CSV table of C-alpha atoms in Angstrom, one decimal:
chain,number,residue,atom,x,y,z
Z,12,ASP,CA,44.3,41.4,10.8
Z,13,ALA,CA,44.2,37.6,11.1
Z,14,GLY,CA,43.8,37.8,14.9
Z,15,VAL,CA,45.8,35.7,17.4
Z,16,ILE,CA,47.0,32.5,15.6
Z,17,GLN,CA,47.7,29.4,17.5
Z,18,SER,CA,49.1,26.1,16.3
Z,19,PRO,CA,48.5,23.3,16.2
Z,20,ARG,CA,44.7,23.2,16.7
Z,21,HIS,CA,44.8,19.7,18.0
Z,22,GLU,CA,47.7,17.7,19.5
Z,23,VAL,CA,47.7,14.1,20.7
Z,24,THR,CA,50.8,12.8,22.3
Z,25,GLU,CA,52.0,10.0,24.5
Z,26,MET,CA,52.9,10.5,28.1
Z,27,GLY,CA,56.6,11.5,28.5
Z,28,GLN,CA,56.9,13.2,25.2
Z,29,GLU,CA,57.7,16.9,24.7
Z,30,VAL,CA,54.9,19.2,23.5
Z,31,THR,CA,55.4,22.7,22.0
Z,32,LEU,CA,52.4,25.0,21.5
Z,33,ARG,CA,52.8,28.1,19.4
Z,34,CYS,CA,51.2,31.5,19.3
Z,35,LYS,CA,51.4,34.5,17.1
Z,36,PRO,CA,49.9,37.6,18.7
Z,37,ILE,CA,48.2,40.5,16.9
Z,38,SER,CA,50.9,42.8,15.4
Z,39,GLY,CA,51.6,45.7,17.7
Z,40,HIS,CA,50.1,44.1,20.8
Z,41,ASP,CA,52.5,44.5,23.7
Z,42,TYR,CA,51.0,41.9,26.0
Z,43,LEU,CA,50.7,38.2,25.5
Z,44,PHE,CA,48.9,35.7,27.9
Z,45,TRP,CA,48.8,31.9,28.1
Z,46,TYR,CA,45.8,30.3,29.6
Z,47,ARG,CA,44.7,26.7,30.3
Z,48,GLN,CA,41.1,25.6,30.3
Z,49,THR,CA,39.7,22.4,31.8
Z,50,MET,CA,36.2,21.4,32.9
Z,51,MET,CA,37.4,20.9,36.5
Z,52,ARG,CA,39.5,24.1,37.0
Z,53,GLY,CA,38.0,26.5,34.4
Z,54,LEU,CA,40.2,29.1,32.9
Z,55,GLU,CA,43.7,29.5,34.5
Z,56,LEU,CA,46.3,32.1,33.7
Z,57,LEU,CA,49.7,30.4,33.3
Z,58,ILE,CA,52.0,33.2,32.4
Z,59,TYR,CA,52.0,36.6,30.7
Z,60,PHE,CA,54.6,38.7,28.9
Z,61,ASN,CA,55.0,42.5,28.3
Z,62,ASN,CA,57.2,43.5,25.5
Z,63,ASN,CA,58.6,40.0,25.3
Z,64,VAL,CA,59.6,39.9,29.0
Z,65,PRO,CA,57.8,37.4,31.3
Z,66,ILE,CA,56.1,39.4,34.0
Z,67,ASP,CA,54.2,36.8,36.0
Z,68,ASP,CA,54.7,33.1,35.8
Z,69,SER,CA,53.1,32.2,39.1
Z,70,GLY,CA,50.4,30.2,37.4
Z,71,MET,CA,52.8,27.8,35.7
Z,72,PRO,CA,51.9,24.5,37.4
Z,73,GLU,CA,55.4,23.0,37.7
Z,74,ASP,CA,58.9,22.9,36.2
Z,75,ARG,CA,57.7,20.8,33.4
Z,76,PHE,CA,56.1,23.9,31.9
Z,77,SER,CA,58.1,26.6,30.3
Z,78,ALA,CA,57.2,29.6,28.0
Z,79,LYS,CA,59.3,31.9,25.8
Z,80,MET,CA,58.8,34.9,23.7
Z,81,PRO,CA,61.9,35.4,21.6
Z,82,ASN,CA,60.3,38.3,19.6
Z,83,ALA,CA,57.2,40.4,19.5
Z,84,SER,CA,55.5,38.1,17.0
Z,85,PHE,CA,56.0,34.6,18.4
Z,86,SER,CA,55.7,32.7,21.7
Z,87,THR,CA,55.9,29.1,22.7
Z,88,LEU,CA,54.6,27.1,25.6
Z,89,LYS,CA,56.5,23.8,26.1
Z,90,ILE,CA,55.6,20.9,28.3
Z,91,GLN,CA,58.4,18.4,28.9
Z,92,PRO,CA,57.7,15.6,29.9
Z,93,SER,CA,53.9,15.7,29.3
Z,94,GLU,CA,51.5,13.8,31.5
Z,95,PRO,CA,47.8,12.8,31.1
Z,96,ARG,CA,46.8,15.5,33.6
Z,97,ASP,CA,48.1,18.2,31.2
Z,98,SER,CA,45.3,17.4,28.8
Z,99,ALA,CA,43.4,20.6,28.3
Z,100,VAL,CA,42.7,23.4,25.9
Z,101,TYR,CA,45.5,26.0,25.9
Z,102,PHE,CA,44.7,29.6,24.8
Z,103,CYS,CA,46.9,32.4,23.9
Z,104,ALA,CA,45.6,36.0,24.1
Z,105,SER,CA,47.1,39.4,23.3
Z,106,THR,CA,46.3,43.0,23.9
Z,107,LEU,CA,47.7,46.4,23.1
Z,108,MET,CA,47.3,47.7,26.6
Z,109,THR,CA,45.8,46.3,29.7
Z,110,GLY,CA,43.0,48.0,31.6
Z,111,ALA,CA,39.9,48.8,29.5
Z,112,TYR,CA,41.1,47.3,26.3
Z,113,GLY,CA,40.3,43.6,26.9
Z,114,TYR,CA,42.1,40.7,25.3
Z,115,THR,CA,41.9,39.0,21.9
Z,116,PHE,CA,42.0,35.3,22.2
Z,117,GLY,CA,43.2,32.7,19.8
Z,118,SER,CA,41.2,29.6,18.9
Z,119,GLY,CA,43.2,27.4,21.2
Z,120,THR,CA,45.1,24.2,21.1
Z,121,ARG,CA,43.4,21.1,22.3
Z,122,LEU,CA,46.1,18.9,23.9
Z,123,THR,CA,45.4,15.2,24.7
Z,124,VAL,CA,48.2,13.3,26.5
Z,125,VAL,CA,47.6,9.5,26.4
Y,21,GLY,CA,42.0,40.1,46.4
Y,22,ASP,CA,39.9,41.0,43.4
Y,23,SER,CA,37.3,38.4,42.3
Y,24,VAL,CA,34.3,37.8,40.1
Y,25,THR,CA,31.3,35.7,41.0
Y,26,GLN,CA,28.7,34.7,38.4
Y,27,MET,CA,25.7,32.4,38.6
Y,28,GLU,CA,26.3,28.8,38.0
Y,29,GLY,CA,24.9,27.1,35.1
Y,30,PRO,CA,23.8,25.5,33.0
Y,31,VAL,CA,21.0,27.9,32.2
Y,32,THR,CA,18.4,26.5,29.8
Y,33,LEU,CA,15.8,28.8,28.2
Y,34,SER,CA,13.4,28.6,25.3
Y,35,GLU,CA,14.0,30.7,22.2
Y,36,GLU,CA,12.7,34.3,22.6
Y,37,ALA,CA,12.9,34.2,26.4
Y,38,PHE,CA,14.4,37.0,28.5
Y,39,LEU,CA,17.9,36.3,29.7
Y,40,THR,CA,19.7,37.4,32.8
Y,41,ILE,CA,23.1,36.1,34.0
Y,42,ASN,CA,24.1,37.6,37.3
Y,43,CYS,CA,27.6,38.8,38.0
Y,44,THR,CA,29.0,40.5,41.1
Y,45,TYR,CA,32.6,41.6,41.7
Y,46,THR,CA,35.0,42.5,44.5
Y,47,ALA,CA,37.7,45.0,43.7
Y,48,THR,CA,39.5,48.0,45.1
Y,49,GLY,CA,39.4,51.2,43.1
Y,50,TYR,CA,37.5,51.4,39.8
Y,51,PRO,CA,37.9,48.3,37.7
Y,52,SER,CA,36.8,47.9,34.1
Y,53,LEU,CA,34.2,45.2,33.6
Y,54,PHE,CA,33.7,42.8,30.7
Y,55,TRP,CA,31.5,40.0,29.4
Y,56,TYR,CA,33.2,37.4,27.1
Y,57,VAL,CA,31.4,34.7,25.2
Y,58,GLN,CA,32.9,31.3,24.1
Y,59,TYR,CA,31.1,29.3,21.4
Y,60,PRO,CA,31.8,25.6,21.1
Y,61,GLY,CA,35.3,24.8,19.9
Y,62,GLU,CA,36.4,28.5,19.9
Y,63,GLY,CA,38.3,30.9,22.0
Y,64,LEU,CA,36.8,33.6,24.1
Y,65,GLN,CA,35.4,36.7,22.3
Y,66,LEU,CA,34.8,40.1,23.9
Y,67,LEU,CA,31.1,40.7,24.0
Y,68,LEU,CA,30.8,44.0,25.7
Y,69,LYS,CA,32.5,46.2,28.3
Y,70,ALA,CA,32.0,49.1,30.7
Y,71,THR,CA,34.8,51.2,32.1
Y,72,LYS,CA,33.1,53.4,34.8
Y,73,ALA,CA,30.1,53.5,37.0
Y,74,ASP,CA,26.7,53.7,35.3
Y,75,ASP,CA,28.2,52.9,31.9
Y,76,LYS,CA,26.1,50.5,29.8
Y,77,GLY,CA,27.9,48.1,27.5
Y,78,SER,CA,25.9,46.6,24.6
Y,79,ASN,CA,26.5,44.4,21.6
Y,80,LYS,CA,24.4,41.9,19.6
Y,81,GLY,CA,21.3,42.7,21.7
Y,82,PHE,CA,23.1,42.0,24.9
Y,83,GLU,CA,23.4,44.7,27.6
Y,84,ALA,CA,25.1,45.1,31.0
Y,85,THR,CA,25.2,48.1,33.3
Y,86,TYR,CA,28.2,48.9,35.6
Y,87,ARG,CA,26.5,49.2,39.1
Y,88,LYS,CA,29.1,50.4,41.6
Y,89,GLU,CA,26.6,50.6,44.5
Y,90,THR,CA,25.7,46.9,44.1
Y,91,THR,CA,29.1,45.9,42.6
Y,92,SER,CA,27.3,44.1,39.8
Y,93,PHE,CA,27.4,43.8,36.1
Y,94,HIS,CA,24.5,41.5,35.1
Y,95,LEU,CA,24.2,40.4,31.5
Y,96,GLU,CA,20.7,40.7,29.9
Y,97,LYS,CA,19.1,40.1,26.5
Y,98,GLY,CA,15.4,40.6,25.7
Y,99,SER,CA,14.9,37.7,23.3
Y,100,VAL,CA,17.5,34.9,23.0
Y,101,GLN,CA,18.1,32.8,20.0
Y,102,VAL,CA,19.4,29.3,19.6
Y,103,SER,CA,22.7,30.8,18.2
Y,104,ASP,CA,23.3,32.4,21.6
Y,105,SER,CA,24.0,29.0,23.1
Y,106,ALA,CA,27.5,29.4,24.5
Y,107,VAL,CA,29.5,29.9,27.7
Y,108,TYR,CA,29.5,33.4,29.1
Y,109,PHE,CA,32.3,34.8,31.3
Y,110,CYS,CA,32.2,37.9,33.5
Y,111,ALA,CA,35.6,39.5,34.0
Y,112,LEU,CA,37.3,42.5,35.4
Y,113,THR,CA,40.7,44.3,35.3
Y,114,SER,CA,41.9,46.0,38.4
Y,115,ASN,CA,43.9,49.2,38.5
Y,116,ARG,CA,46.7,47.4,40.3
Y,117,ASP,CA,48.0,45.0,37.7
Y,118,ASP,CA,47.7,43.9,34.1
Y,119,LYS,CA,45.6,40.7,34.5
Y,120,ILE,CA,42.0,40.1,33.7
Y,121,ILE,CA,40.2,38.1,36.4
Y,122,PHE,CA,37.6,35.8,35.0
Y,123,GLY,CA,34.5,34.3,36.6
Y,124,LYS,CA,34.0,30.5,36.3
Y,125,GLY,CA,31.6,30.9,33.3
Y,126,THR,CA,27.9,30.2,32.8
Y,127,ARG,CA,26.8,27.7,30.2
Y,128,LEU,CA,23.7,28.8,28.3
Y,129,HIS,CA,21.4,26.4,26.3
Y,130,ILE,CA,18.7,27.8,24.2
Y,131,LEU,CA,16.0,25.4,23.0
Y,132,PRO,CA,14.2,25.9,19.7
């Protein structure tokens, strides 16, 4: 298995532009998580899905952020409009089941908003 | 609520030194406990786990024992290498929801 695949690896955009981050989970995994990592705030859970349905989006910072999972093999995290404070590394992770299984993380997307 | 507390870094050691990174947790019930490692420029990788009291997780020379009486899950390695330089995260999953709760991470530097 190729693992959790995220694209792009790096994204540089100007303030006010729309940004879309993509994630392909491991085939058969029923849970998908989006995290944001910064030096100041560490690792933050933004939203997670179970069987393509959003379960908890309480970590989404504001209405500029939205996430979708149209099918079991694809999810997007969109920021519109982007701001410099959104600069971070965004990780996607998936798991077959929660509890003792742990997550498999993608390599992340480093977003820079200038 | 459930939480994880781990020692703040950075931790700097010489090659072949003994490593301990402390982790304590607060949780109701019987959580599963994890250590994840993040190498520069990469995502987090599961290093080891333990699912019940007195279980010992081990991988790549690292070990951690689930101590319910002290609510701890300290990470140890007998002889570290330069290649162990990374950020280490202690984490737990509770019985009440699907989420993993991560500690803030401990950066480890190993000097040759």
